[in-house]
Short mmCIF file of C-alpha atoms and ligand atoms in Angstrom, two decimals:
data_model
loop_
_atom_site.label_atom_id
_atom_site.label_comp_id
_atom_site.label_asym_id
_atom_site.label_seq_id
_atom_site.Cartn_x
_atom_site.Cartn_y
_atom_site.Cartn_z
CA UNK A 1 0.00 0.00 0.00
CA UNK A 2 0.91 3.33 -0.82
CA UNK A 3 1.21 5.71 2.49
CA UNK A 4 -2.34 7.70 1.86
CA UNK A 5 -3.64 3.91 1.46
CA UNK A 6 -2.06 3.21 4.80
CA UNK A 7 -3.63 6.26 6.53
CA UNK A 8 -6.69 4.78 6.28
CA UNK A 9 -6.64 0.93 6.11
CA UNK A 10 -3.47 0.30 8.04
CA UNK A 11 -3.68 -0.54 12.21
CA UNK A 12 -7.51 -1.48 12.80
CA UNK A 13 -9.16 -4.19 10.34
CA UNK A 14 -12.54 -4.49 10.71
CA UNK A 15 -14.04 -7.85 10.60
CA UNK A 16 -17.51 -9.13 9.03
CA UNK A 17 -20.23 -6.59 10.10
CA UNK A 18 -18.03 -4.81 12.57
CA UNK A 19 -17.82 -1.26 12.75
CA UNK A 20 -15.92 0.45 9.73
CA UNK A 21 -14.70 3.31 12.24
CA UNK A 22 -12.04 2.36 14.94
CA UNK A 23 -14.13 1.94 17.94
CA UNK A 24 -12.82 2.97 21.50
CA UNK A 25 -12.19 0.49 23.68
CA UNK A 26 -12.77 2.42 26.95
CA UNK A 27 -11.18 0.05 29.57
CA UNK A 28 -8.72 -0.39 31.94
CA UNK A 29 -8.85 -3.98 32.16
CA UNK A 30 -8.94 -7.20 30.03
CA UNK A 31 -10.25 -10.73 30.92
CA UNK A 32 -9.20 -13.62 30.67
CA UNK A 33 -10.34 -17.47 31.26
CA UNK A 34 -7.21 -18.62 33.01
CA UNK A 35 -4.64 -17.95 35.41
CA UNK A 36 -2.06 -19.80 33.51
CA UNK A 37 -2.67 -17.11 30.40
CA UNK A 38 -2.60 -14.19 32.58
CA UNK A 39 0.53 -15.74 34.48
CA UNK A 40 1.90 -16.00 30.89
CA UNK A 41 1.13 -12.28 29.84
CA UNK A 42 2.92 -11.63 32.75
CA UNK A 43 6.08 -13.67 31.54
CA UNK A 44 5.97 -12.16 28.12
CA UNK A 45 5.19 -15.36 26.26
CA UNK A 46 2.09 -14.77 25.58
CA UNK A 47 0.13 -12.12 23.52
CA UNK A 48 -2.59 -10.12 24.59
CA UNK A 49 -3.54 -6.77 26.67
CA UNK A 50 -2.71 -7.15 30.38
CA UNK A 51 -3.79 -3.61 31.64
CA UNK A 52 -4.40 -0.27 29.84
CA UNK A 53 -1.53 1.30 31.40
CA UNK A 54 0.81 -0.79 29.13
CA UNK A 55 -1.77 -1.20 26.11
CA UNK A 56 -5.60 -0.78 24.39
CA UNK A 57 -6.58 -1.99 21.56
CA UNK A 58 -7.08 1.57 20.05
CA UNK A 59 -4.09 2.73 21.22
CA UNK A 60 -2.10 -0.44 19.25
CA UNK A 61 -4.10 -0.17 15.92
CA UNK A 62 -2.74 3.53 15.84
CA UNK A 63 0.65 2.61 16.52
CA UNK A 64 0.38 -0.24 14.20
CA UNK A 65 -0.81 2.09 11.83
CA UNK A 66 2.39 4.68 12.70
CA UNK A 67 4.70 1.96 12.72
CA UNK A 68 3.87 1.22 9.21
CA UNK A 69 3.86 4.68 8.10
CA UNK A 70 7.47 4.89 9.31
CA UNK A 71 8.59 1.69 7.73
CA UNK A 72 9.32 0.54 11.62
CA UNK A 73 8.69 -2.81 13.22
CA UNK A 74 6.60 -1.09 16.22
CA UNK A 75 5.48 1.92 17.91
CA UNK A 76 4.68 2.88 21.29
CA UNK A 77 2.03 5.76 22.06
CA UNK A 78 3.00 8.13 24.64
CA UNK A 79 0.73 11.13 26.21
CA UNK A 80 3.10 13.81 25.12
CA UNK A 81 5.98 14.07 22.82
CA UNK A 82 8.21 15.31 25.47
CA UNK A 83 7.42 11.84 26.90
CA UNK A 84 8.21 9.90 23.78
CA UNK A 85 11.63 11.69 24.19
CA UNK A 86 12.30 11.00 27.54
CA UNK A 87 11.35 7.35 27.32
CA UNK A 88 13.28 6.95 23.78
CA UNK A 89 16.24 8.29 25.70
CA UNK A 90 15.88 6.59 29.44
CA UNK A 91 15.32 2.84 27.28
CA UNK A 92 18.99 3.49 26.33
CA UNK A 93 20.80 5.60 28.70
CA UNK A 94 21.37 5.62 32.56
CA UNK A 95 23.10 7.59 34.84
CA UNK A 96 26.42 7.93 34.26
CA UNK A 97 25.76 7.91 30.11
CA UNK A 98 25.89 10.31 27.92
CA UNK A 99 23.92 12.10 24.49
CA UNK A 100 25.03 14.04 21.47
CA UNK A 101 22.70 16.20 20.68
CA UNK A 102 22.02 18.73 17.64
CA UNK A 103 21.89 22.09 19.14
CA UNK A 104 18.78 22.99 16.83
CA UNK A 105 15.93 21.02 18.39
CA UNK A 106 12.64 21.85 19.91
CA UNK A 107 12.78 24.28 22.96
CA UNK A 108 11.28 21.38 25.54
CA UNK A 109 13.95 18.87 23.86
CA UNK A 110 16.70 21.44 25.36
CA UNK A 111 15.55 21.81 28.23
CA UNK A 112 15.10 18.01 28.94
CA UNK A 113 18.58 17.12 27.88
CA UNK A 114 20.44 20.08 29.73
CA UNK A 115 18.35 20.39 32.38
CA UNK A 116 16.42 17.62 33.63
CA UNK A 117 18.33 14.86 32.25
CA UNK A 118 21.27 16.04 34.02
CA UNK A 119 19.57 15.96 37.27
CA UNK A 120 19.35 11.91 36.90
CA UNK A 121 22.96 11.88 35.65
CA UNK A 122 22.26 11.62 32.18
CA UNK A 123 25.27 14.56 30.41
CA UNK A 124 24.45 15.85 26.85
CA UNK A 125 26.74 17.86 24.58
CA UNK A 126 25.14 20.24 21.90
CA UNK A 127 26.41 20.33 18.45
CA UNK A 128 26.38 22.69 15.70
CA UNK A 129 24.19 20.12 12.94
CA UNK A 130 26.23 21.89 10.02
CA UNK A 131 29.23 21.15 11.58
CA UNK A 132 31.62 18.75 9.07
CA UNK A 133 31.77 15.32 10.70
CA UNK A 134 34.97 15.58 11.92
CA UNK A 135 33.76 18.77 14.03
CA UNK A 136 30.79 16.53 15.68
CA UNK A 137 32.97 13.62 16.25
CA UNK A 138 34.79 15.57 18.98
CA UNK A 139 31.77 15.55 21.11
CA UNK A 140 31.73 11.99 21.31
CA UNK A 141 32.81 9.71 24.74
CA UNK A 142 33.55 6.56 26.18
CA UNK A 143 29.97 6.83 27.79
CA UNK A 144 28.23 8.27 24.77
CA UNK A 145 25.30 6.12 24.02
CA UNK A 146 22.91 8.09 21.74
CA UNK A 147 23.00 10.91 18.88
CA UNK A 148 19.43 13.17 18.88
CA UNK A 149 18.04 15.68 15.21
CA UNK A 150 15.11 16.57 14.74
CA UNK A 151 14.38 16.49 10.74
CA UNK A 152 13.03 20.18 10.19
CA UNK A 153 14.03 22.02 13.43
CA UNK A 154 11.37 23.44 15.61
CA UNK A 155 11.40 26.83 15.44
CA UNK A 156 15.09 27.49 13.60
CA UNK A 157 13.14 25.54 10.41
CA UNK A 158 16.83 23.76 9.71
CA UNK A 159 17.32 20.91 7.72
CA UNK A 160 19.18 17.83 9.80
CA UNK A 161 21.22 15.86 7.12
CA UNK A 162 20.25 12.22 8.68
CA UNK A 163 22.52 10.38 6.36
CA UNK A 164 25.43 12.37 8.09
CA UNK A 165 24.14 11.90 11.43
CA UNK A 166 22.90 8.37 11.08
CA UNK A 167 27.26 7.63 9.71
CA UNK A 168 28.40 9.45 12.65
CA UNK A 169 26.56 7.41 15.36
CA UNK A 170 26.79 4.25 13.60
CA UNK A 171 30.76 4.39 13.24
CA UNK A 172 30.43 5.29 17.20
CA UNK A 173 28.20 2.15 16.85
CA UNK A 174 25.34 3.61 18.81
CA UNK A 175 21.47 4.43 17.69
CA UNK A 176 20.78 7.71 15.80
CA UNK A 177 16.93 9.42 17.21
CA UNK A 178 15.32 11.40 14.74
CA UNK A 179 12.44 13.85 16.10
CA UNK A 180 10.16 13.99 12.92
CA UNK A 181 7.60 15.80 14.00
CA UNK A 182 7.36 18.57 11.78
CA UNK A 183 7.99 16.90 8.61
CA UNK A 184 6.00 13.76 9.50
CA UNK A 185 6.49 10.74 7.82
CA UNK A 186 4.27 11.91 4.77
CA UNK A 187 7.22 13.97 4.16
CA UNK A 188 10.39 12.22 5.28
CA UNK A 189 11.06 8.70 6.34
CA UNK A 190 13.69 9.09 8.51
CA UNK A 191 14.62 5.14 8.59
CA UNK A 192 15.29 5.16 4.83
CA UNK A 193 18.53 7.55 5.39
CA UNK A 194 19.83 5.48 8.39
CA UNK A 195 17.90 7.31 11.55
CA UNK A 196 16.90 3.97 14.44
CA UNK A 197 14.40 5.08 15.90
CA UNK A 198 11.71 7.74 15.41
CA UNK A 199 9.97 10.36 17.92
CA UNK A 200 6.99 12.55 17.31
CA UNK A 201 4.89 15.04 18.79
CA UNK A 202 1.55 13.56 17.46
CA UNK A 203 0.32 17.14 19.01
CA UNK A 204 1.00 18.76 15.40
CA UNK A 205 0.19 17.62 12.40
CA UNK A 206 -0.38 13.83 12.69
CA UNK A 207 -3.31 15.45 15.24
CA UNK A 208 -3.51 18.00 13.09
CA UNK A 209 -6.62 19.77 14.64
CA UNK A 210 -5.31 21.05 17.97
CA UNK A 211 -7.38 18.70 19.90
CA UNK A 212 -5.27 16.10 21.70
CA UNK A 213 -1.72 16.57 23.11
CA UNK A 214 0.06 12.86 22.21
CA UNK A 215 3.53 11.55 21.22
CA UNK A 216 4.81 8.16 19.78
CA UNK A 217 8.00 6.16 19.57
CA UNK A 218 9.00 3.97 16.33
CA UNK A 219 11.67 1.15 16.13
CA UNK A 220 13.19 0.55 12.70
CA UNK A 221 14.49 -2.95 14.28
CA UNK A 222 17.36 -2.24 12.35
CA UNK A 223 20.10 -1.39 15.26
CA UNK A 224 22.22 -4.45 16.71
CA UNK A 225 22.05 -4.11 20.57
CA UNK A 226 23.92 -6.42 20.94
CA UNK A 227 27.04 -4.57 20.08
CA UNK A 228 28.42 -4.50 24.01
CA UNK A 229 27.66 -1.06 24.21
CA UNK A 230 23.85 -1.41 25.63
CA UNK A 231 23.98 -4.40 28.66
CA UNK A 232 20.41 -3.62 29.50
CA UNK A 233 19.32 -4.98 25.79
CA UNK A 234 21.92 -8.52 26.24
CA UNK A 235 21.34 -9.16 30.05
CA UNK A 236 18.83 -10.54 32.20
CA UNK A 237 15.72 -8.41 32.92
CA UNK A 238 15.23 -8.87 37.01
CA UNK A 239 11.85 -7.45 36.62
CA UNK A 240 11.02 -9.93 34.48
CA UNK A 241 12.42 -13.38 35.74
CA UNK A 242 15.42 -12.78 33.54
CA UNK A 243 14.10 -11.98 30.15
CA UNK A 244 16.99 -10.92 28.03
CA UNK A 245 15.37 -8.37 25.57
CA UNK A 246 17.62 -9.01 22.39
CA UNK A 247 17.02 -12.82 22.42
CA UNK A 248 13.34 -13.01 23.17
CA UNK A 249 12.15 -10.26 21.03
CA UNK A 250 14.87 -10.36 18.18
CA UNK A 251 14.32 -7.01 16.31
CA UNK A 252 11.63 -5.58 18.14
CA UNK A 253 13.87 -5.94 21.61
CA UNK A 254 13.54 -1.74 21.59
CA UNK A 255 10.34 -1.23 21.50
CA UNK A 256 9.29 -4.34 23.50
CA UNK A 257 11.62 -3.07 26.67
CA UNK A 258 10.51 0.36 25.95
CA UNK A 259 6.55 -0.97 26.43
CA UNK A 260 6.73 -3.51 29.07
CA UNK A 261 10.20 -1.65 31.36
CA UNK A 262 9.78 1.86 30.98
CA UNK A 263 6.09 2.53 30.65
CA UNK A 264 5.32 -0.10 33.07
CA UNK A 265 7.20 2.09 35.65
CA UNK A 266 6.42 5.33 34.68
CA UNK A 267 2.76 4.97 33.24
CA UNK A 268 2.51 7.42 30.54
CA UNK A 269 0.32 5.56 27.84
CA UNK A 270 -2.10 7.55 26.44
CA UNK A 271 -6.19 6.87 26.42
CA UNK A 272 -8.10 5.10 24.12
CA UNK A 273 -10.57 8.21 23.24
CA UNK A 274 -6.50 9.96 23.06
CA UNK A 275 -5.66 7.43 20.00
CA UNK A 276 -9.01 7.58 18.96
CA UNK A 277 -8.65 11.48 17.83
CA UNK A 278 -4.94 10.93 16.95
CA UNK A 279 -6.24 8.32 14.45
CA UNK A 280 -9.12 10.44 12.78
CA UNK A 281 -5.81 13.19 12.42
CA UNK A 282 -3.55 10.32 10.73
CA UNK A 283 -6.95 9.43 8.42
CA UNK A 284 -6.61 12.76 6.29
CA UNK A 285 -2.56 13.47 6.90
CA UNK A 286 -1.55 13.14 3.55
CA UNK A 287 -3.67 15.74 2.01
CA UNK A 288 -3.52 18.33 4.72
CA UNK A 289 0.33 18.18 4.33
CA UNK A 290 0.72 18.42 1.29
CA UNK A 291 -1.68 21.40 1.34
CA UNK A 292 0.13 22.56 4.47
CA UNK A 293 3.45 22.69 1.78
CA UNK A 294 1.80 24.41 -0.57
CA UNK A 295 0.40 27.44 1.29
CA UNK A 296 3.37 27.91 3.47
CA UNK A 297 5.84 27.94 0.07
CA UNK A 298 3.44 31.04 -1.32
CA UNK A 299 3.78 32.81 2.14
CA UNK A 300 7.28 32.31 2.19
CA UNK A 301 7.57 33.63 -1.59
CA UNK A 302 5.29 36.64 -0.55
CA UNK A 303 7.18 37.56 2.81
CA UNK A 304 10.15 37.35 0.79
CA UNK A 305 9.63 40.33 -1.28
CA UNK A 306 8.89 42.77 1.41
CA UNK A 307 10.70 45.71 2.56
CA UNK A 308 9.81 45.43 6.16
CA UNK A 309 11.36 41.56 6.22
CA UNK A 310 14.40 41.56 7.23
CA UNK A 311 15.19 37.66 6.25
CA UNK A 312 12.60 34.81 5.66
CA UNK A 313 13.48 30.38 6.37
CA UNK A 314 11.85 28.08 4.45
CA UNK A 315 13.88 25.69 2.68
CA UNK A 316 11.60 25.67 -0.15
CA UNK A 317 12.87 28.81 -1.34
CA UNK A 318 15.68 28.17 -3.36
CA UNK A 319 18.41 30.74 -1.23
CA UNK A 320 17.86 28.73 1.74
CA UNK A 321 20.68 27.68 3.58
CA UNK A 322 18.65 24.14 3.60
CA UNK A 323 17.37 23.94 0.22
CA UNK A 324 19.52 21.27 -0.91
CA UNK A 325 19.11 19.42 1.78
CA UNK A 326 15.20 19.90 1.64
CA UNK A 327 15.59 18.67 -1.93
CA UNK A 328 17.15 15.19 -1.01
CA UNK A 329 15.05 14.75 2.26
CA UNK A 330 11.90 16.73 1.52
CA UNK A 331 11.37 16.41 -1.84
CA UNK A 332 7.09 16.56 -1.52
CA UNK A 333 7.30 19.73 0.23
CA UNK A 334 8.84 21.28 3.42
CA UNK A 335 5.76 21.51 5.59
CA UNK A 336 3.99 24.57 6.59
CA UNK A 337 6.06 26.18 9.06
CA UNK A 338 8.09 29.38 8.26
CA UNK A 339 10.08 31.79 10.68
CA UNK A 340 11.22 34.96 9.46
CA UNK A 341 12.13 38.52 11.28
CA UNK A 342 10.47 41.55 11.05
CA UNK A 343 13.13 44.54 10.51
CA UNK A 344 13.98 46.45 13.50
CA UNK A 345 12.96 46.30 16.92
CA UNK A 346 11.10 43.63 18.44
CA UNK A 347 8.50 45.71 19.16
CA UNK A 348 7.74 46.04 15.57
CA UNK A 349 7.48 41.53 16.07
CA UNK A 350 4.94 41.82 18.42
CA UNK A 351 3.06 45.06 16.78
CA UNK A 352 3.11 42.89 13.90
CA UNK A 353 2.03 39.40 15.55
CA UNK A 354 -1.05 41.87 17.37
CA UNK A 355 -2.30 43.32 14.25
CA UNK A 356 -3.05 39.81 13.07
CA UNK A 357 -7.02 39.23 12.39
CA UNK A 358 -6.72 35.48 10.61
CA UNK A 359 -3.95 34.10 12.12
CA UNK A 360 -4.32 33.05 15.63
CA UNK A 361 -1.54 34.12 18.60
CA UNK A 362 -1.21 30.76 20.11
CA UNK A 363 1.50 28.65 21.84
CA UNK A 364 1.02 25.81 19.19
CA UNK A 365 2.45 24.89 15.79
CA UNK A 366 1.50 22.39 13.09
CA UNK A 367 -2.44 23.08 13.19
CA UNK A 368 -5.07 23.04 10.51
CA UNK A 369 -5.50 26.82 11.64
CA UNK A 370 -2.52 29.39 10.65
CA UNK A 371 -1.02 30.40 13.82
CA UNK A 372 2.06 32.62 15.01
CA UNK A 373 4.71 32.69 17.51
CA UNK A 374 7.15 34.90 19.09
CA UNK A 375 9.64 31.95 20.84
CA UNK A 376 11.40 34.02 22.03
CA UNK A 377 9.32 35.53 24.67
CA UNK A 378 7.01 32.56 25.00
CA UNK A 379 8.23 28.65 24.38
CA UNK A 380 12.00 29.57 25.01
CA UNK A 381 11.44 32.01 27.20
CA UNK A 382 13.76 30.18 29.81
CA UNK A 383 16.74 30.37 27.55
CA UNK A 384 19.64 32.56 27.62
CA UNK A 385 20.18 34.76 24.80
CA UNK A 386 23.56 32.37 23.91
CA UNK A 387 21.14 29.36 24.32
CA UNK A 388 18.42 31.15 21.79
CA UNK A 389 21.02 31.71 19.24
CA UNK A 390 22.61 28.02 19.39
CA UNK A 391 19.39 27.41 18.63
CA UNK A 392 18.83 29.61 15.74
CA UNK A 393 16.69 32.03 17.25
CA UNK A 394 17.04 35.46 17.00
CA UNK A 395 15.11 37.82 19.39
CA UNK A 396 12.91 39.35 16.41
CA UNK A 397 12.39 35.70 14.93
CA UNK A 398 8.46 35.02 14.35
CA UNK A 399 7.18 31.83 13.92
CA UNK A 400 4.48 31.15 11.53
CA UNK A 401 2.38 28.08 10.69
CA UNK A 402 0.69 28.19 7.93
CA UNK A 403 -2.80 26.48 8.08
CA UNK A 404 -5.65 25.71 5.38
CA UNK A 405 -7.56 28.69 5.04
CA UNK A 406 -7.58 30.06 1.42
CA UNK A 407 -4.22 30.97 0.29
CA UNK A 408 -5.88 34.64 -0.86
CA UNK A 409 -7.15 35.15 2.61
CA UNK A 410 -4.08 34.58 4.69
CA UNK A 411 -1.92 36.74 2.73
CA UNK A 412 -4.61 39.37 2.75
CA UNK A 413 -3.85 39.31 6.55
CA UNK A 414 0.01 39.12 6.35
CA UNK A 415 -0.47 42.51 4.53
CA UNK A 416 -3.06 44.18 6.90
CA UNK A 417 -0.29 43.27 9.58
CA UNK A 418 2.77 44.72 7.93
CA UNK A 419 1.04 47.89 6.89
CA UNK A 420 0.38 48.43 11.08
CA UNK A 421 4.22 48.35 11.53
C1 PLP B 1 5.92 20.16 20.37
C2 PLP B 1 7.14 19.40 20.12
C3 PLP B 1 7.64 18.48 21.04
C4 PLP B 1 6.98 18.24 22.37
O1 PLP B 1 5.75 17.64 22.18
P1 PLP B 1 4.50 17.77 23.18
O2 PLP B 1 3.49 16.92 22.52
O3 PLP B 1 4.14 19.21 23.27
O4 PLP B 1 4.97 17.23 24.50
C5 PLP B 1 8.77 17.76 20.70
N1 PLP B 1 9.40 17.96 19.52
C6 PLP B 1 8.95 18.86 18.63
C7 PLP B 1 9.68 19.04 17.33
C8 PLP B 1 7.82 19.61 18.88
O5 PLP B 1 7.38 20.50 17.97
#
């Protein structure tokens, strides 16, 4: 199947006279006839749903559904993206380990890594994504057990070139995390340029309509834990009467320990009526992307020409510093979110950003709505000026997502906007 095929046949099959919509299956609990299968659920040798807390049967037809999308081997729903991070990172790393991470990544991805990461021990180094490979190599440590992009940066709108990334980590023989949120995989495919494993914030466009705050996790099965690098992956699970993750579930050992280890113990699964409205999002992805592209490339061609712009991103326009990059990894279209700075003060930003009618003033991104942003006094508001500019944020920089409305109408509004500078 095709990937708009998949959108809407992949994950939940519906059988003889069964409902043709995914139903919800709103319960905590599953039963079973017999101890001996519930005592074997509990050993991992047998199949089945133990206790919503680990899985639903909504929630796993839209990660089957993701996981197919991706060209993975499984998925794991989370309740936020900043939890599928966290939980992609923790199924790896421990205290005393240590990440490299590009330095252009989502605000929240930062502050996770630097911040609260550090707290449990966990170190991360920042690097410059354009750097030359040498450059990035000298980040690398004994400890270091996982590299961390994000395909179109949230909100510098860079381009990460996986297929450098993915040869760095795998000649330091460790996994290469891709956050492909923005781009999603209608766009970019991550695992087809040699990213392991996947994380999205299912809060943009996959959701698409600002309803339902969600993340997910997806293994390509394609990196060899058992490398000596990652004990936790080749060694008896205690918590599980000794399973050892690589030999009982082959390629899918990632996303299996990730599932029945990690979310287990920290119980971040999202709700069935939570997949439900992630999977009516996924149902029409395709199309709204590709619309998404569209729009956002005749804003960015519009903005471009004006006097009071002092520089637009897009990496559809062919100046971008990304554009060949966008050209080998986004060839369908580079999504619909722009940045570009207003000239002179930042007052002029926010003037601008308030004489908006259309577009909405909202702390979101990626929604069927347009929408704009000022980062830097809202979503990285806690980071230093040095921090904001590692990050490709300058203190003008406005963030816009460009939504569905009619291409005529949100330009009309650019323009009322400008003219109140
Ligand atoms: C929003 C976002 C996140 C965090 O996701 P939440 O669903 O808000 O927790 C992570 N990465 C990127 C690129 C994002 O845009």
């Amino acid at each position: 199947m095709k990937i708009e095929t998949k959108c809407l046949h992949e994950g939940y099959k519906p059988e003889n006279g069964g409902t043709n919509a995914l139903p919800i299956y709103q319960s905590t609990t599953y039963r079973y006839d017999s101890t001996e299968h519930i005592g074997k659920l509990f050993d991992l040798t047998a199949d089945g749903h133990m206790y919503s807390r680990i899985s639903n049967p909504t929630v796993a037809a839209v990660e089957e559904k993701i996981a197919s999308l991706e060209g993975g081997v499984g998925a794991l729903c989370t309740t936020s993206g900043q939890a599928a991070s966290l939980i992609s990172i923790l199924n790896i790393l421990k205290a005393g380990d240590h990440i490299v991470s590009s330095s252009t990544i989502y605000g929240g991805t930062i502050n996770l890594f630097a911040v609260t990461l550090k707290r449990f021990g966990i170190e991360c180094t920042f690097v410059d994504p354009d750097a030359s490979e040498n450059e990035i190599q000298k980040a690398f440590k004994a400890n270091t057990k996982a590299m961390f992009g994000e395909t179109i940066a949230n909100p510098a709108i860079s381009v990460l070139d996986i297929e450098k990334f993915a040869s760095i980590a795998h000649r330091n023989n460790i996994p290469l995390i891709v956050d492909n949120t923005f781009a999603t995989p209608i766009l970019c495919r991550p695992f087809e340029f040699g990213a392991d494993i996947v994380v999205h914030s299912t809060t943009k466009y996959m959701d698409g309509h600002a309803v339902q705050v969600g993340g997910v996790i997806v293994d390509s099965g394609k990196f060899d834990w058992t490398n000596g690098k990652f004990t936790e992956f080749t060694e008896p699970d205690e918590s599980y009467h000794g399973v050892v993750y690589s030999e009982n579930f082959g390629n899918a050992a990632y996303i299996t320990k990730a599932r029945v280890q990690l979310m287990r113990d920290l119980g971040a699964y999202p709700s069935a009526n939570a997949a439900f409205l992630l999977n009516l999002g996924l149902e029409t992805l395709p199309v709204r992307v590709e619309r998404h592209s569209e729009n956002a490339m005749k804003v960015a061609e519009y903005l471009n020409g004006l006097d009071k712009v002092e520089f637009v991103n897009y990496p559809g326009l062919k100046e971008n510093k990304y554009h060949v990059l966008a050209e080998k990894y986004l060839p369908k279209g580079c999504s619909g979110v722009i940045s570009f700075s207003i000239k002179g003060s930042r007052e002029n930003a926010v003037k601008f950003m308030d004489s908006l009618k259309l577009a909405s003033n909202v702390v979101h991104v990626a929604d069927i709505r347009t929408c704009v942003l000022h980062p830097a006094s809202s979503t990285h508001r806690q980071l230093t000026d040095s921090q904001l500019l590692a990050a490709g944020i300058t203190p003008g920089l406005i963030r816009l997502s460009v939504g569905l409305e009619n291409i005529d109408d949100i330009i009309d509004d650019i323009k009322q906007a400008i003219a109140n500078i």
